[in-house]
Short mmCIF file of C-alpha atoms in Angstrom, two decimals:
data_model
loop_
_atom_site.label_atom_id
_atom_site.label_comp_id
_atom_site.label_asym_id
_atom_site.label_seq_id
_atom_site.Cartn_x
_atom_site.Cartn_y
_atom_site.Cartn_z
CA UNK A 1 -96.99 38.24 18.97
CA UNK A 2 -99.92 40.84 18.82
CA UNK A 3 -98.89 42.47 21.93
CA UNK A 4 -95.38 42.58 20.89
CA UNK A 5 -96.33 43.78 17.60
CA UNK A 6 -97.96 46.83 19.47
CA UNK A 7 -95.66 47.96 21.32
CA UNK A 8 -92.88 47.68 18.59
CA UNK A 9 -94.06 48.67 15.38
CA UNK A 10 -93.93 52.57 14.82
CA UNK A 11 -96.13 54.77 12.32
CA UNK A 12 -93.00 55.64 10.45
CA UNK A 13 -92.48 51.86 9.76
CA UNK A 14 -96.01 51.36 8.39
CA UNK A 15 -95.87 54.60 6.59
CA UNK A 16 -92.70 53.24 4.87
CA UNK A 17 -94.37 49.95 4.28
CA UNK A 18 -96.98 51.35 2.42
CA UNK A 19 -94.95 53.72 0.22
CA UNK A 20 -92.25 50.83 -0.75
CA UNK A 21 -95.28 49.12 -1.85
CA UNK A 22 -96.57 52.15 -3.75
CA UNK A 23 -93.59 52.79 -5.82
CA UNK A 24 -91.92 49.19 -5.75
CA UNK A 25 -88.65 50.64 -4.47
CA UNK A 26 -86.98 51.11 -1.18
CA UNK A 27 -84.56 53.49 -2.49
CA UNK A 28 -87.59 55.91 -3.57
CA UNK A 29 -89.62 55.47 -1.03
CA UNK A 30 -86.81 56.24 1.65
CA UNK A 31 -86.11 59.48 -0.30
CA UNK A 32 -90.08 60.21 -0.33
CA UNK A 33 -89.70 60.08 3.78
CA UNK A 34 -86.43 61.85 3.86
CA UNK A 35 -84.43 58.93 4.60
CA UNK A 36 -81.07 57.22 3.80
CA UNK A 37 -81.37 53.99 1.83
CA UNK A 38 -80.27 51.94 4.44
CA UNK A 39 -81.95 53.32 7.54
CA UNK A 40 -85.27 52.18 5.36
CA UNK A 41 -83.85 49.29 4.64
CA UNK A 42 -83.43 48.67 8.12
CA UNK A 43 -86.25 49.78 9.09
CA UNK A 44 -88.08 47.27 6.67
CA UNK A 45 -86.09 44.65 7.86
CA UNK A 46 -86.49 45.05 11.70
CA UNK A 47 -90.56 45.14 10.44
CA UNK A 48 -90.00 41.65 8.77
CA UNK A 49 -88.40 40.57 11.92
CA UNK A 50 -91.07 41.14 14.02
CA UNK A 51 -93.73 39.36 12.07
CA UNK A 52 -91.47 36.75 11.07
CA UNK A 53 -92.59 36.99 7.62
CA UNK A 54 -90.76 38.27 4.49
CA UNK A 55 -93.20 41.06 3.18
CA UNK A 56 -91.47 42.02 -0.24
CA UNK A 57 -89.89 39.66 -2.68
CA UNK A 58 -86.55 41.32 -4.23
CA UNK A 59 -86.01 41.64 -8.09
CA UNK A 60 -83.50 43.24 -10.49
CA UNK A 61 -86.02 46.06 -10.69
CA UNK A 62 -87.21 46.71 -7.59
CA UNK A 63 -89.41 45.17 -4.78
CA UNK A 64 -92.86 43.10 -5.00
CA UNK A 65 -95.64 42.79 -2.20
CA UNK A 66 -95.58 39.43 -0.61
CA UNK A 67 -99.19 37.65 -0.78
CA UNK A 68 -99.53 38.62 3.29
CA UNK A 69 -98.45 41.92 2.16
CA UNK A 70 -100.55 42.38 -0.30
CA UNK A 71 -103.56 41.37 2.63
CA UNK A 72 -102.34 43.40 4.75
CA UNK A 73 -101.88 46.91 2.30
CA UNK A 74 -105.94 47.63 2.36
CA UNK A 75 -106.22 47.39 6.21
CA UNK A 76 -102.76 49.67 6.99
CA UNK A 77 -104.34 52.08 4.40
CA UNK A 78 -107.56 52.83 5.90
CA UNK A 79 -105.55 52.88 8.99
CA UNK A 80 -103.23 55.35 8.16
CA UNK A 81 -106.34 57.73 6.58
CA UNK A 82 -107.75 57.34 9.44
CA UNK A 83 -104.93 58.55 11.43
CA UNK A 84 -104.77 61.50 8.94
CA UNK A 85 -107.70 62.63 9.88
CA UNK A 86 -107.13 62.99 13.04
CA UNK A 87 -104.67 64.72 12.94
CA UNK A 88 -106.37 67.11 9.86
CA UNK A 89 -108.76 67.07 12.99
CA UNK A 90 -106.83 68.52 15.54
CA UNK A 91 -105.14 70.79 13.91
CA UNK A 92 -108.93 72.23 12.77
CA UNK A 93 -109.61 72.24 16.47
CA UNK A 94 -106.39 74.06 17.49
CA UNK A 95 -107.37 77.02 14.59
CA UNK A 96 -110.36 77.33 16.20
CA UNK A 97 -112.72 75.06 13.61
CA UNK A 98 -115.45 73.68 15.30
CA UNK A 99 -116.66 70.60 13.05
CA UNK A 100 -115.16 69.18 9.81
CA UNK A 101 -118.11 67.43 7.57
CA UNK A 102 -117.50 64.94 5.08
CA UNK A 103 -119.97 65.45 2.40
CA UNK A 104 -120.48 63.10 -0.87
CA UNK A 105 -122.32 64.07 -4.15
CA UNK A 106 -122.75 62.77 -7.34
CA UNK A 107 -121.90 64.97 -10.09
CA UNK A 108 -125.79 65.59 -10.54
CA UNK A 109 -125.89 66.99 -7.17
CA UNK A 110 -122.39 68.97 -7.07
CA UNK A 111 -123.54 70.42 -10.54
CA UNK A 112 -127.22 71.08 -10.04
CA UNK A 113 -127.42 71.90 -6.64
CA UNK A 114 -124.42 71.53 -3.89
CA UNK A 115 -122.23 73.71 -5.74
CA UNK A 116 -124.16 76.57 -5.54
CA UNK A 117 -125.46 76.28 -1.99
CA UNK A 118 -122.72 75.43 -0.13
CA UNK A 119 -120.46 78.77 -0.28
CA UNK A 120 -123.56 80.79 1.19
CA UNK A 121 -123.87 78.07 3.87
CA UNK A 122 -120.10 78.31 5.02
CA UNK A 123 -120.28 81.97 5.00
CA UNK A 124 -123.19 81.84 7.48
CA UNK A 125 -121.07 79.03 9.47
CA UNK A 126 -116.94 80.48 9.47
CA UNK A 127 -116.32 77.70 12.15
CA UNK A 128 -117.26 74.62 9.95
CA UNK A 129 -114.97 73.31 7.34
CA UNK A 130 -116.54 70.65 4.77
CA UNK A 131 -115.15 68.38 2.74
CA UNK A 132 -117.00 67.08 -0.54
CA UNK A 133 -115.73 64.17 -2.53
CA UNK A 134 -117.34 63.33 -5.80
CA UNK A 135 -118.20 59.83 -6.56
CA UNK A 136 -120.48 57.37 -7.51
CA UNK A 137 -124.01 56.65 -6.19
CA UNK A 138 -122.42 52.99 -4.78
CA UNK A 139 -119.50 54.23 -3.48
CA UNK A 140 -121.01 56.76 -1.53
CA UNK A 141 -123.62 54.73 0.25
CA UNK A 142 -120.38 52.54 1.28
CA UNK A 143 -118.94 55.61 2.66
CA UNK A 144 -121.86 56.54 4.11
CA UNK A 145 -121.94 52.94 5.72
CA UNK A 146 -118.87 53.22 6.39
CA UNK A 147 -119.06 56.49 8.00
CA UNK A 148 -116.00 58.04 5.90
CA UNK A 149 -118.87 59.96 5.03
CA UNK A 150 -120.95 61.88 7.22
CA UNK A 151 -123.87 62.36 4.76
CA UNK A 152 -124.22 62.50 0.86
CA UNK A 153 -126.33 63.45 -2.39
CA UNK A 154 -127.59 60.86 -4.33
CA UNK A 155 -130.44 59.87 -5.81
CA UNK A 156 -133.55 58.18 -4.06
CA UNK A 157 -132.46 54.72 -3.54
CA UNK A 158 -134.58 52.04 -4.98
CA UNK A 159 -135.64 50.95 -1.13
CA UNK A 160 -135.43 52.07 2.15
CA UNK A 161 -131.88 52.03 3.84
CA UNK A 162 -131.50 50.88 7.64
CA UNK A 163 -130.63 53.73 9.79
CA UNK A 164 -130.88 55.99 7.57
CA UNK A 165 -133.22 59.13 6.30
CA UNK A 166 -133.98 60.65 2.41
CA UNK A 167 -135.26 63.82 1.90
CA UNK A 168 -135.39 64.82 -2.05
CA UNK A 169 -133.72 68.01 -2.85
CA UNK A 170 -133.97 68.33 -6.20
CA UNK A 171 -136.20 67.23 -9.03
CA UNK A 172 -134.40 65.60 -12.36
CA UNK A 173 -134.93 65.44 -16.18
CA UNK A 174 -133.32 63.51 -19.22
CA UNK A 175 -132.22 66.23 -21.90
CA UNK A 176 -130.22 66.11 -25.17
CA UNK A 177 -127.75 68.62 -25.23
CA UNK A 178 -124.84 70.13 -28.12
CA UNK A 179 -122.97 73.17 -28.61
CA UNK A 180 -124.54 76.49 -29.31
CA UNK A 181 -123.34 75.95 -32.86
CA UNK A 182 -125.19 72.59 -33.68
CA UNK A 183 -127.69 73.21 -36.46
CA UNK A 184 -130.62 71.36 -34.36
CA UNK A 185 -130.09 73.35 -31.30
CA UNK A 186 -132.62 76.11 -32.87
CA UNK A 187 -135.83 73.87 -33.80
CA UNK A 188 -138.46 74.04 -31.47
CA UNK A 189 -139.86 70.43 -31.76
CA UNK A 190 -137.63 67.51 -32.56
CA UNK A 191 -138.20 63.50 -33.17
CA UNK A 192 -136.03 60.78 -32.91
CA UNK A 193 -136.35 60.38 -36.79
CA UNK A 194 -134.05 63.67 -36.83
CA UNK A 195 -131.80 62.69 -34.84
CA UNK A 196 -130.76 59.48 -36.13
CA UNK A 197 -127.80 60.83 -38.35
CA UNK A 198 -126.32 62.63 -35.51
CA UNK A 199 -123.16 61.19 -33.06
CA UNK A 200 -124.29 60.30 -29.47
CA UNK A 201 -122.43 60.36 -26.05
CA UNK A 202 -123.32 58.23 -23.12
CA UNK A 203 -122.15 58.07 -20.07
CA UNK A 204 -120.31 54.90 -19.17
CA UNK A 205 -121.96 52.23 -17.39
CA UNK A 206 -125.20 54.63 -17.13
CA UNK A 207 -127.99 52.22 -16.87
CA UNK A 208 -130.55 55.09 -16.97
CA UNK A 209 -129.53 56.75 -19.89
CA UNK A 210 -128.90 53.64 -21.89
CA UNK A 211 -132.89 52.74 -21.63
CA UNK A 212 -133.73 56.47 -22.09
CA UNK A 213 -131.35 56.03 -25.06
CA UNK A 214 -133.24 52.69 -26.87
CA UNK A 215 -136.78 54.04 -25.54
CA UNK A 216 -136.14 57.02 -27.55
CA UNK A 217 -135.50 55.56 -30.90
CA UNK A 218 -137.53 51.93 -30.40
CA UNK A 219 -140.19 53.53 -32.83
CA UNK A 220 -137.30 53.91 -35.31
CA UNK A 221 -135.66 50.91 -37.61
CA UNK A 222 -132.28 51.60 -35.79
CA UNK A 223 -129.91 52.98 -33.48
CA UNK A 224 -127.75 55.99 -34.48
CA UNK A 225 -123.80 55.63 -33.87
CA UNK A 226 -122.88 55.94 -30.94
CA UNK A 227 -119.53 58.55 -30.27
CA UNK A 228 -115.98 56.68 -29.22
CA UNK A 229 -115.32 59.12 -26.46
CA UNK A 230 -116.64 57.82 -23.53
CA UNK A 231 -115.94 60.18 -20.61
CA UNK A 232 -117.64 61.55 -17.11
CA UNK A 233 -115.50 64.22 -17.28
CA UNK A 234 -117.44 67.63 -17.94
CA UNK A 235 -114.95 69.48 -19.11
CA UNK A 236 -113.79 66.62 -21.65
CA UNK A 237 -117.81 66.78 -22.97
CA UNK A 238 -117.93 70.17 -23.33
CA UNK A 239 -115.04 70.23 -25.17
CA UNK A 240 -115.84 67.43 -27.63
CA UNK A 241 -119.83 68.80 -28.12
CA UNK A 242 -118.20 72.23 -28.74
CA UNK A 243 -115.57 70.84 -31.00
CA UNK A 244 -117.91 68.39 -33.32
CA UNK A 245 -121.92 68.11 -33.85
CA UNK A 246 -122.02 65.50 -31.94
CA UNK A 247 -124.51 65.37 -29.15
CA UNK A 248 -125.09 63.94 -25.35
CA UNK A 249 -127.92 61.82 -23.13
CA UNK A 250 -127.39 63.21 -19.99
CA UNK A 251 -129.14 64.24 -16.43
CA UNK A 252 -130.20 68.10 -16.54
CA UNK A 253 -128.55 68.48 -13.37
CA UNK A 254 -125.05 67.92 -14.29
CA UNK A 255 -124.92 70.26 -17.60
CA UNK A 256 -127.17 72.46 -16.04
CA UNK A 257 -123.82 75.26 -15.10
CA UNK A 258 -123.17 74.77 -18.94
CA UNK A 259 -126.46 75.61 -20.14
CA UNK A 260 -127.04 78.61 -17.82
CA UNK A 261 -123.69 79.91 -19.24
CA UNK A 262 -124.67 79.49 -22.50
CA UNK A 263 -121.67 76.53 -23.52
CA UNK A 264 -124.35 73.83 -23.87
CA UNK A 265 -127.90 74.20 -25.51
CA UNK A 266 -130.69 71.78 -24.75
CA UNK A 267 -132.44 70.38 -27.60
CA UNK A 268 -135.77 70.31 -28.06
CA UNK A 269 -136.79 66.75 -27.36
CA UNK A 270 -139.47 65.71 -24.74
CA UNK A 271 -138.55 63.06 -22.50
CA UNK A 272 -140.95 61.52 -19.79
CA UNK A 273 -139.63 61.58 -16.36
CA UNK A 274 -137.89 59.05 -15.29
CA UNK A 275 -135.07 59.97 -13.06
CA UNK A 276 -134.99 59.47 -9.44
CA UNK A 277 -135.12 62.84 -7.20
CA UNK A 278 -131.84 63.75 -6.14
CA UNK A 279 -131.71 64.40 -2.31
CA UNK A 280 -129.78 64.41 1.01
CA UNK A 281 -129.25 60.82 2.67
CA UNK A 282 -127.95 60.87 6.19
CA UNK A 283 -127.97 58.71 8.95
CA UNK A 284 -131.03 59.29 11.65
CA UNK A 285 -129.26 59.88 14.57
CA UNK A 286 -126.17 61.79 12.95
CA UNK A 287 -122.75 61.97 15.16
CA UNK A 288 -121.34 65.57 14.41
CA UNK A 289 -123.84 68.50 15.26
CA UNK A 290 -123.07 70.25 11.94
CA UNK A 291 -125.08 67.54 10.17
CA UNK A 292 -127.56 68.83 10.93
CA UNK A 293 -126.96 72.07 10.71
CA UNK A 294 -125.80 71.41 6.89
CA UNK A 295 -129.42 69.08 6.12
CA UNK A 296 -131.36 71.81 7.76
CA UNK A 297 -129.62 74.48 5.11
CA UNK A 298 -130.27 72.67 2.53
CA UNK A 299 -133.96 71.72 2.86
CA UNK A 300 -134.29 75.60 3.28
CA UNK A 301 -132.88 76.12 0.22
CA UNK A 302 -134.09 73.53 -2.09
CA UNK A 303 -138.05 74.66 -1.05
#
């Protein structure tokens, strides 16, 4: 069956597969593809064939995955990503591109540091392209495991990684901040005691700044209220600091483009430090030359 399924199945057919699953109708999917109804149908149909296995169950509405479908969605994805890039690849190469770099940053690192650094960098290199994805700390060491990513920005990890090399970048603080209209934003030493009337943000699932949070006020006989937006978006913080008097717990690094333009002040409350360094993580040995070309910039520019 394997080798028949090799030598039979076309791209267009998983492609199709994939979208039909996507938007739980043939009839949509075929017009995503540019194709007639039935020549999808078809198509799906001669794909069932071949495994011997129905892969969508039919409804009034529409079309469900199958359980083996449903298995078998993850793998085709990455497969068909994969086989984007390749092609994203190529067509680099034929422009006259000599690398693309996949590059990973939390928002600490895009805000406080990457963002900045990076245009000069591609300016000095024209024939590198690089591609940065935002995430989370965990999701980009899987990348990075992975190899979807070719390096990323994170903070120190707790303990060595296998394979792999740190070098910190950029130093980190815990800072309040609130719009350049909040009455506090002009005293030059604050306590918790003053602050316990006022709105907080967090960020969700923030372990950090939920124990910089309770540290702060343990010395006082409660917590204040916490705020019901809960949001990573920057924009949607600025916004809401700007728009009430509430205030935010959050990394230096990823208001600091807000408070150097003036959108965000920084209240005067001392924290000790206890953030991890953020820095470059990259494998020892990398594959693409540009990697290196890329950490070498950047350890330039963070000294």
């Amino acid at each position: 069956m394997l080798n028949r399924l090799l030598a039979r199945t076309r791209l267009r057919q998983l492609q199709l597969l994939v979208l039909i699953a996507d938007l739980g109708s043939i009839q949509r999917a075929a017009e995503v593809v540019g194709q007639t109804q039935s020549s999808a149908t078809k198509a799906l149909s001669e794909l069932e064939r071949m495994v011997g296995l129905p892969l969508f169950e039919r409804h009034a509405r529409g079309v469900r995955p199958t359980l083996i479908c449903r298995d078998l969605l993850p793998l085709l994805r990455n497969m068909l990503g994969s086989l984007n890039g390749c092609a994203e690849m190529l067509a680099a190469a034929a422009e006259g591109v000599q690398g693309i770099l996949s590059v990973g940053a939390i928002t600490g690192a895009l805000s406080g540091f990457l963002g900045r650094e990076l245009p000069p960098f591609l300016q000095q290199h024209p024939q590198l392209r690089v591609e940065v994805v935002e995430d989370s700390h965990h999701a980009l060491l899987a990348g990075l495991a992975a190899r979807t990513l070719d390096m990323v920005l994170v903070r120190a990890p707790a303990a060595a990684i296998s394979g792999t090399r740190f070098v910190p970048l950029l130093q980190d603080e815990v800072v309040v901040v609130a719009a350049p209209t909040h009455p506090l934003h002009r005293k030059r030493n604050l306590h918790a005691s003053q602050l316990l009337e006022q709105q907080w943000v967090l960020a969700p699932l923030s372990t950090q700044m939920h124990e910089a949070f309770e540290r702060l006020f343990e010395s006082c006989e409660h917590l204040p209220e916490r705020s019901p937006l809960i949001t990573r978006s920057l924009p949607m913080l600025l916004e809401y600091l700007r728009a009430t008097y509430a205030v935010a717990l959050t990394p230096l690094s990823v208001v600091q483009p807000f408070v150097q333009a003036g959108w965000l002040k920084v209240l005067a409350l001392q924290f000790p430090r206890t953030l991890a360094a953020i820095g470059l993580l990259l494998p020892e040995t990398p594959e693409k030359h540009g990697v290196d070309m890329l950490a070498e910039f950047l350890m330039h520019r963070s000294q």
